[in-house]
PDB file of C-alpha atoms in Angstrom:
ATOM      1  CA  UNK A 192     213.075  18.181 221.404  1.00 63.00           C
ATOM      2  CA  UNK A 193     214.454  15.262 223.424  1.00 71.00           C
ATOM      3  CA  UNK A 194     214.307  13.008 220.377  1.00 74.00           C
ATOM      4  CA  UNK A 195     216.291  15.525 218.329  1.00 72.00           C
ATOM      5  CA  UNK A 196     218.925  15.735 221.063  1.00 71.00           C
ATOM      6  CA  UNK A 197     219.105  11.932 221.297  1.00 70.00           C
ATOM      7  CA  UNK A 198     219.501  11.683 217.518  1.00 70.00           C
ATOM      8  CA  UNK A 199     222.243  14.307 217.645  1.00 70.00           C
ATOM      9  CA  UNK A 200     224.160  12.324 220.269  1.00 72.00           C
ATOM     10  CA  UNK A 201     223.616   9.090 218.342  1.00 71.00           C
ATOM     11  CA  UNK A 202     225.353  10.635 215.326  1.00 69.00           C
ATOM     12  CA  UNK A 203     228.710  10.639 217.102  1.00 76.00           C
ATOM     13  CA  UNK A 204     231.417  13.254 217.480  1.00 82.00           C
ATOM     14  CA  UNK A 205     231.183  14.375 213.864  1.00 85.00           C
ATOM     15  CA  UNK A 206     227.819  15.963 214.663  1.00 85.00           C
ATOM     16  CA  UNK A 207     229.537  18.762 216.588  1.00 90.00           C
ATOM     17  CA  UNK A 208     231.437  20.201 213.602  1.00 90.00           C
ATOM     18  CA  UNK A 209     228.298  19.730 211.521  1.00 90.00           C
ATOM     19  CA  UNK A 210     226.354  21.705 214.114  1.00 91.00           C
ATOM     20  CA  UNK A 211     228.935  24.510 213.982  1.00 93.00           C
ATOM     21  CA  UNK A 212     228.769  24.575 210.181  1.00 93.00           C
ATOM     22  CA  UNK A 213     224.967  24.647 210.358  1.00 93.00           C
ATOM     23  CA  UNK A 214     225.005  27.671 212.650  1.00 94.00           C
ATOM     24  CA  UNK A 215     227.391  29.509 210.323  1.00 94.00           C
ATOM     25  CA  UNK A 216     225.335  28.599 207.247  1.00 94.00           C
ATOM     26  CA  UNK A 217     221.982  29.734 208.582  1.00 94.00           C
ATOM     27  CA  UNK A 218     223.391  32.853 210.270  1.00 94.00           C
ATOM     28  CA  UNK A 219     224.896  33.933 206.958  1.00 93.00           C
ATOM     29  CA  UNK A 220     221.712  32.994 205.071  1.00 93.00           C
ATOM     30  CA  UNK A 221     219.569  35.113 207.410  1.00 94.00           C
ATOM     31  CA  UNK A 222     221.899  38.090 206.976  1.00 92.00           C
ATOM     32  CA  UNK A 223     221.830  37.763 203.189  1.00 91.00           C
ATOM     33  CA  UNK A 224     218.054  37.262 203.053  1.00 92.00           C
ATOM     34  CA  UNK A 225     217.607  40.505 205.002  1.00 92.00           C
ATOM     35  CA  UNK A 226     220.063  42.268 202.662  1.00 91.00           C
ATOM     36  CA  UNK A 227     218.193  41.143 199.542  1.00 91.00           C
ATOM     37  CA  UNK A 228     214.754  41.733 201.084  1.00 91.00           C
ATOM     38  CA  UNK A 229     215.526  45.374 201.830  1.00 89.00           C
ATOM     39  CA  UNK A 230     217.166  45.944 198.459  1.00 90.00           C
ATOM     40  CA  UNK A 231     214.531  44.330 196.242  1.00 90.00           C
ATOM     41  CA  UNK A 232     211.504  45.856 197.965  1.00 90.00           C
ATOM     42  CA  UNK A 233     212.878  49.406 198.236  1.00 90.00           C
ATOM     43  CA  UNK A 234     215.196  49.927 195.275  1.00 91.00           C
ATOM     44  CA  UNK A 235     212.576  50.681 192.616  1.00 92.00           C
ATOM     45  CA  UNK A 236     211.126  53.515 194.666  1.00 93.00           C
ATOM     46  CA  UNK A 237     214.607  54.946 195.247  1.00 93.00           C
ATOM     47  CA  UNK A 238     215.514  54.692 191.551  1.00 94.00           C
ATOM     48  CA  UNK A 239     212.253  56.330 190.493  1.00 94.00           C
ATOM     49  CA  UNK A 240     212.705  59.274 192.865  1.00 93.00           C
ATOM     50  CA  UNK A 241     216.388  59.853 192.093  1.00 93.00           C
ATOM     51  CA  UNK A 242     216.098  59.629 188.311  1.00 93.00           C
ATOM     52  CA  UNK A 243     213.017  61.826 188.264  1.00 94.00           C
ATOM     53  CA  UNK A 244     214.786  64.446 190.376  1.00 93.00           C
ATOM     54  CA  UNK A 245     217.970  64.199 188.270  1.00 91.00           C
ATOM     55  CA  UNK A 246     216.053  65.299 185.176  1.00 90.00           C
ATOM     56  CA  UNK A 247     215.256  68.563 186.965  1.00 91.00           C
ATOM     57  CA  UNK A 248     218.020  69.164 189.484  1.00 90.00           C
ATOM     58  CA  UNK A 249     221.134  67.023 190.036  1.00 90.00           C
ATOM     59  CA  UNK A 250     221.659  68.454 193.515  1.00 91.00           C
ATOM     60  CA  UNK A 251     218.192  67.355 194.563  1.00 93.00           C
ATOM     61  CA  UNK A 252     218.875  63.920 193.090  1.00 92.00           C
ATOM     62  CA  UNK A 253     222.058  63.710 195.154  1.00 92.00           C
ATOM     63  CA  UNK A 254     220.147  64.538 198.341  1.00 93.00           C
ATOM     64  CA  UNK A 255     217.631  61.785 197.626  1.00 93.00           C
ATOM     65  CA  UNK A 256     220.371  59.287 196.785  1.00 93.00           C
ATOM     66  CA  UNK A 257     222.296  60.076 199.968  1.00 92.00           C
ATOM     67  CA  UNK A 258     219.162  59.470 202.016  1.00 92.00           C
ATOM     68  CA  UNK A 259     219.125  55.921 200.637  1.00 91.00           C
ATOM     69  CA  UNK A 260     222.803  55.089 201.063  1.00 90.00           C
ATOM     70  CA  UNK A 261     221.779  52.301 203.404  1.00 90.00           C
ATOM     71  CA  UNK A 262     220.847  50.449 200.214  1.00 91.00           C
ATOM     72  CA  UNK A 263     223.275  49.374 197.519  1.00 92.00           C
ATOM     73  CA  UNK A 264     221.376  51.218 194.794  1.00 93.00           C
ATOM     74  CA  UNK A 265     221.485  54.432 196.821  1.00 93.00           C
ATOM     75  CA  UNK A 266     225.261  54.226 197.143  1.00 93.00           C
ATOM     76  CA  UNK A 267     225.626  53.524 193.413  1.00 94.00           C
ATOM     77  CA  UNK A 268     223.531  56.522 192.413  1.00 93.00           C
ATOM     78  CA  UNK A 269     225.109  58.852 194.958  1.00 93.00           C
ATOM     79  CA  UNK A 270     228.748  58.120 194.073  1.00 93.00           C
ATOM     80  CA  UNK A 271     228.900  59.878 190.652  1.00 93.00           C
ATOM     81  CA  UNK A 272     226.452  62.604 191.679  1.00 92.00           C
ATOM     82  CA  UNK A 273     228.805  63.678 194.471  1.00 91.00           C
ATOM     83  CA  UNK A 274     231.301  64.833 191.838  1.00 89.00           C
ATOM     84  CA  UNK A 275     230.792  68.493 191.049  1.00 80.00           C
ATOM     85  CA  UNK A 276     231.143  69.564 187.404  1.00 82.00           C
ATOM     86  CA  UNK A 277     232.612  66.176 186.476  1.00 85.00           C
ATOM     87  CA  UNK A 278     233.406  65.344 182.887  1.00 89.00           C
ATOM     88  CA  UNK A 279     231.359  62.539 181.295  1.00 89.00           C
ATOM     89  CA  UNK A 280     234.390  60.252 181.503  1.00 92.00           C
ATOM     90  CA  UNK A 281     234.906  60.951 185.220  1.00 92.00           C
ATOM     91  CA  UNK A 282     231.194  60.497 185.887  1.00 92.00           C
ATOM     92  CA  UNK A 283     231.274  57.154 184.073  1.00 93.00           C
ATOM     93  CA  UNK A 284     234.347  55.942 185.981  1.00 94.00           C
ATOM     94  CA  UNK A 285     232.819  56.917 189.335  1.00 93.00           C
ATOM     95  CA  UNK A 286     229.683  55.004 188.444  1.00 93.00           C
ATOM     96  CA  UNK A 287     231.659  51.919 187.400  1.00 94.00           C
ATOM     97  CA  UNK A 288     233.702  52.013 190.602  1.00 94.00           C
ATOM     98  CA  UNK A 289     230.536  52.185 192.692  1.00 93.00           C
ATOM     99  CA  UNK A 290     229.009  49.290 190.759  1.00 93.00           C
ATOM    100  CA  UNK A 291     232.136  47.175 191.266  1.00 93.00           C
ATOM    101  CA  UNK A 292     232.098  47.832 195.018  1.00 92.00           C
ATOM    102  CA  UNK A 293     228.476  46.771 195.331  1.00 92.00           C
ATOM    103  CA  UNK A 294     228.920  43.690 193.162  1.00 92.00           C
ATOM    104  CA  UNK A 295     231.805  42.612 195.405  1.00 90.00           C
ATOM    105  CA  UNK A 296     229.554  43.115 198.442  1.00 89.00           C
ATOM    106  CA  UNK A 297     226.857  40.992 196.795  1.00 89.00           C
ATOM    107  CA  UNK A 298     229.352  38.156 196.369  1.00 88.00           C
ATOM    108  CA  UNK A 299     230.399  38.276 200.029  1.00 86.00           C
ATOM    109  CA  UNK A 300     230.165  34.862 201.645  1.00 84.00           C
ATOM    110  CA  UNK A 301     229.762  32.848 198.448  1.00 88.00           C
ATOM    111  CA  UNK A 302     233.084  31.087 199.033  1.00 90.00           C
ATOM    112  CA  UNK A 303     231.948  30.242 202.551  1.00 91.00           C
ATOM    113  CA  UNK A 304     228.794  28.537 201.297  1.00 92.00           C
ATOM    114  CA  UNK A 305     230.767  26.731 198.597  1.00 93.00           C
ATOM    115  CA  UNK A 306     233.202  25.426 201.215  1.00 93.00           C
ATOM    116  CA  UNK A 307     230.421  24.274 203.548  1.00 93.00           C
ATOM    117  CA  UNK A 308     228.608  22.541 200.680  1.00 93.00           C
ATOM    118  CA  UNK A 309     231.847  20.655 199.942  1.00 93.00           C
ATOM    119  CA  UNK A 310     232.939  19.929 203.537  1.00 93.00           C
ATOM    120  CA  UNK A 311     229.586  18.888 205.043  1.00 92.00           C
ATOM    121  CA  UNK A 312     229.229  15.637 203.017  1.00 91.00           C
ATOM    122  CA  UNK A 313     232.839  14.747 203.865  1.00 91.00           C
ATOM    123  CA  UNK A 314     232.056  15.145 207.560  1.00 89.00           C
ATOM    124  CA  UNK A 315     229.035  12.921 207.022  1.00 88.00           C
ATOM    125  CA  UNK A 316     231.247  10.298 205.374  1.00 88.00           C
ATOM    126  CA  UNK A 317     233.616  10.403 208.348  1.00 88.00           C
ATOM    127  CA  UNK A 318     230.675   9.802 210.689  1.00 84.00           C
ATOM    128  CA  UNK A 319     229.421   6.997 208.467  1.00 84.00           C
ATOM    129  CA  UNK A 320     232.833   5.365 208.498  1.00 84.00           C
ATOM    130  CA  UNK A 321     233.065   5.582 212.281  1.00 82.00           C
ATOM    131  CA  UNK A 322     229.623   4.064 212.623  1.00 79.00           C
ATOM    132  CA  UNK A 323     230.451   1.171 210.315  1.00 80.00           C
ATOM    133  CA  UNK A 324     233.749   0.541 212.088  1.00 80.00           C
ATOM    134  CA  UNK A 325     231.877   0.421 215.398  1.00 74.00           C
ATOM    135  CA  UNK A 326     229.331  -1.974 213.965  1.00 74.00           C
ATOM    136  CA  UNK A 327     231.907  -4.393 212.516  1.00 75.00           C
ATOM    137  CA  UNK A 328     233.990  -4.252 215.680  1.00 73.00           C
ATOM    138  CA  UNK A 329     230.975  -5.216 217.775  1.00 69.00           C
ATOM    139  CA  UNK A 330     230.072  -7.999 215.345  1.00 69.00           C
ATOM    140  CA  UNK A 331     233.593  -9.381 215.587  1.00 69.00           C
ATOM    141  CA  UNK A 332     233.995  -9.114 219.343  1.00 66.00           C
ATOM    142  CA  UNK A 333     230.581 -10.305 220.534  1.00 58.00           C
ATOM    143  CA  UNK A 334     228.058 -13.014 220.013  1.00 53.00           C
ATOM    144  CA  UNK A 335     224.416 -12.769 219.165  1.00 51.00           C
ATOM    145  CA  UNK A 336     223.204 -11.611 222.577  1.00 52.00           C
ATOM    146  CA  UNK A 337     220.885  -8.639 222.987  1.00 50.00           C
ATOM    147  CA  UNK A 338     223.693  -6.319 224.188  1.00 53.00           C
ATOM    148  CA  UNK A 339     225.767  -6.939 221.071  1.00 59.00           C
ATOM    149  CA  UNK A 340     222.759  -6.502 218.785  1.00 64.00           C
ATOM    150  CA  UNK A 341     222.070  -3.130 220.421  1.00 66.00           C
ATOM    151  CA  UNK A 342     225.705  -2.086 219.905  1.00 63.00           C
ATOM    152  CA  UNK A 343     225.537  -3.120 216.248  1.00 66.00           C
ATOM    153  CA  UNK A 344     222.324  -1.174 215.645  1.00 73.00           C
ATOM    154  CA  UNK A 345     223.795   1.881 217.350  1.00 72.00           C
ATOM    155  CA  UNK A 346     226.725   1.746 214.908  1.00 73.00           C
ATOM    156  CA  UNK A 347     224.326   1.602 211.966  1.00 79.00           C
ATOM    157  CA  UNK A 348     222.328   4.458 213.456  1.00 77.00           C
ATOM    158  CA  UNK A 349     225.440   6.577 213.851  1.00 77.00           C
ATOM    159  CA  UNK A 350     226.398   5.944 210.232  1.00 79.00           C
ATOM    160  CA  UNK A 351     222.948   6.880 208.899  1.00 86.00           C
ATOM    161  CA  UNK A 352     222.462   9.956 211.088  1.00 85.00           C
ATOM    162  CA  UNK A 353     225.903  11.407 210.336  1.00 86.00           C
ATOM    163  CA  UNK A 354     225.512  10.774 206.621  1.00 87.00           C
ATOM    164  CA  UNK A 355     222.012  12.278 206.542  1.00 89.00           C
ATOM    165  CA  UNK A 356     223.083  15.351 208.524  1.00 89.00           C
ATOM    166  CA  UNK A 357     226.078  16.008 206.286  1.00 90.00           C
ATOM    167  CA  UNK A 358     224.090  15.665 203.070  1.00 93.00           C
ATOM    168  CA  UNK A 359     221.217  17.792 204.398  1.00 93.00           C
ATOM    169  CA  UNK A 360     223.562  20.594 205.363  1.00 93.00           C
ATOM    170  CA  UNK A 361     225.311  20.442 201.988  1.00 94.00           C
ATOM    171  CA  UNK A 362     221.957  20.666 200.171  1.00 95.00           C
ATOM    172  CA  UNK A 363     220.877  23.649 202.303  1.00 94.00           C
ATOM    173  CA  UNK A 364     224.153  25.486 201.684  1.00 94.00           C
ATOM    174  CA  UNK A 365     223.943  24.802 197.944  1.00 95.00           C
ATOM    175  CA  UNK A 366     220.317  26.015 197.744  1.00 95.00           C
ATOM    176  CA  UNK A 367     221.210  29.230 199.559  1.00 94.00           C
ATOM    177  CA  UNK A 368     224.225  29.740 197.294  1.00 94.00           C
ATOM    178  CA  UNK A 369     222.305  29.253 194.054  1.00 94.00           C
ATOM    179  CA  UNK A 370     219.487  31.516 195.239  1.00 94.00           C
ATOM    180  CA  UNK A 371     221.911  34.320 196.021  1.00 93.00           C
ATOM    181  CA  UNK A 372     223.750  33.826 192.719  1.00 93.00           C
ATOM    182  CA  UNK A 373     220.477  34.165 190.769  1.00 94.00           C
ATOM    183  CA  UNK A 374     219.480  37.273 192.717  1.00 93.00           C
ATOM    184  CA  UNK A 375     222.911  38.786 192.154  1.00 92.00           C
ATOM    185  CA  UNK A 376     222.776  38.188 188.401  1.00 92.00           C
ATOM    186  CA  UNK A 377     219.389  39.893 188.188  1.00 92.00           C
ATOM    187  CA  UNK A 378     220.556  42.838 190.274  1.00 92.00           C
ATOM    188  CA  UNK A 379     223.736  43.300 188.258  1.00 91.00           C
ATOM    189  CA  UNK A 380     221.648  43.692 185.107  1.00 93.00           C
ATOM    190  CA  UNK A 381     219.264  46.085 186.849  1.00 94.00           C
ATOM    191  CA  UNK A 382     222.046  48.185 188.372  1.00 93.00           C
ATOM    192  CA  UNK A 383     223.775  48.469 184.985  1.00 92.00           C
ATOM    193  CA  UNK A 384     220.522  49.590 183.365  1.00 94.00           C
ATOM    194  CA  UNK A 385     219.881  52.208 186.058  1.00 94.00           C
ATOM    195  CA  UNK A 386     223.473  53.427 185.829  1.00 92.00           C
ATOM    196  CA  UNK A 387     223.145  53.885 182.075  1.00 93.00           C
ATOM    197  CA  UNK A 388     219.935  55.885 182.544  1.00 93.00           C
ATOM    198  CA  UNK A 389     221.636  58.142 185.080  1.00 93.00           C
ATOM    199  CA  UNK A 390     224.548  58.710 182.683  1.00 92.00           C
ATOM    200  CA  UNK A 391     222.189  59.716 179.890  1.00 93.00           C
ATOM    201  CA  UNK A 392     220.432  62.167 182.172  1.00 91.00           C
ATOM    202  CA  UNK A 393     223.775  63.635 183.234  1.00 91.00           C
ATOM    203  CA  UNK A 394     224.969  63.984 179.626  1.00 91.00           C
ATOM    204  CA  UNK A 395     221.692  65.653 178.711  1.00 87.00           C
ATOM    205  CA  UNK A 396     222.091  68.118 181.592  1.00 84.00           C
ATOM    206  CA  UNK A 397     225.583  69.050 180.334  1.00 81.00           C
ATOM    207  CA  UNK A 398     224.203  69.811 176.887  1.00 76.00           C
ATOM    208  CA  UNK A 399     221.393  72.005 178.183  1.00 65.00           C
ATOM    209  CA  UNK A 400     221.866  75.668 177.163  1.00 55.00           C
ATOM    210  CA  UNK A 401     222.204  78.191 179.953  1.00 46.00           C
ATOM    211  CA  UNK A 402     218.904  79.890 180.760  1.00 43.00           C
ATOM    212  CA  UNK A 403     219.138  83.695 180.592  1.00 41.00           C
ATOM    213  CA  UNK A 404     216.700  85.789 182.551  1.00 43.00           C
ATOM    214  CA  UNK A 405     214.818  88.024 180.093  1.00 40.00           C
ATOM    215  CA  UNK A 406     214.554  90.900 182.565  1.00 39.00           C
ATOM    216  CA  UNK A 407     218.248  91.605 182.063  1.00 35.00           C
ATOM    217  CA  UNK A 408     217.974  91.811 178.280  1.00 38.00           C
TER     218      UNK A 408
END
């Protein structure tokens, strides 16, 4: 732990903004990982229950969907089902609006990761430049004694540490970003498929003939 702290200090002042960017990056990544973990591992069960219930009773399907509104798929399925006696066009528009809202939520923070992936290497370059300036200044001002050699090596160390930290953070932010983009693309296809299935079930329910109790005939 002491060696990490010493390396952090050796990287110069630029390490502080890099540390702040690192905290933001990993805090956001943890939040998104939890979001996707819950969604991916629970959504299929929710979809199965809601669609199965919708084939029998739309009100029961709505109850099941509302129970799962903590998940994106639950909110998508519940939104059109909340409309009573909606026309197919209104049902479709409500479903599309719900899908758009969830897709926007899935994209939340992407710009942040893109910005960090772009800014982190630049911060590393600033630290590298400061380290090289320090090194050349010490070479110019001193002789070949042990004190000057130590100052020169510290400048090189600062340059390497700052550069490595900036690049590492940029790589981490980019990996997180691409992972979330891939997950989002897969979920968008899945949500669209589920939405289409729910629409077909709803249209089928509208075309069902009214059941007449034979005891009154």
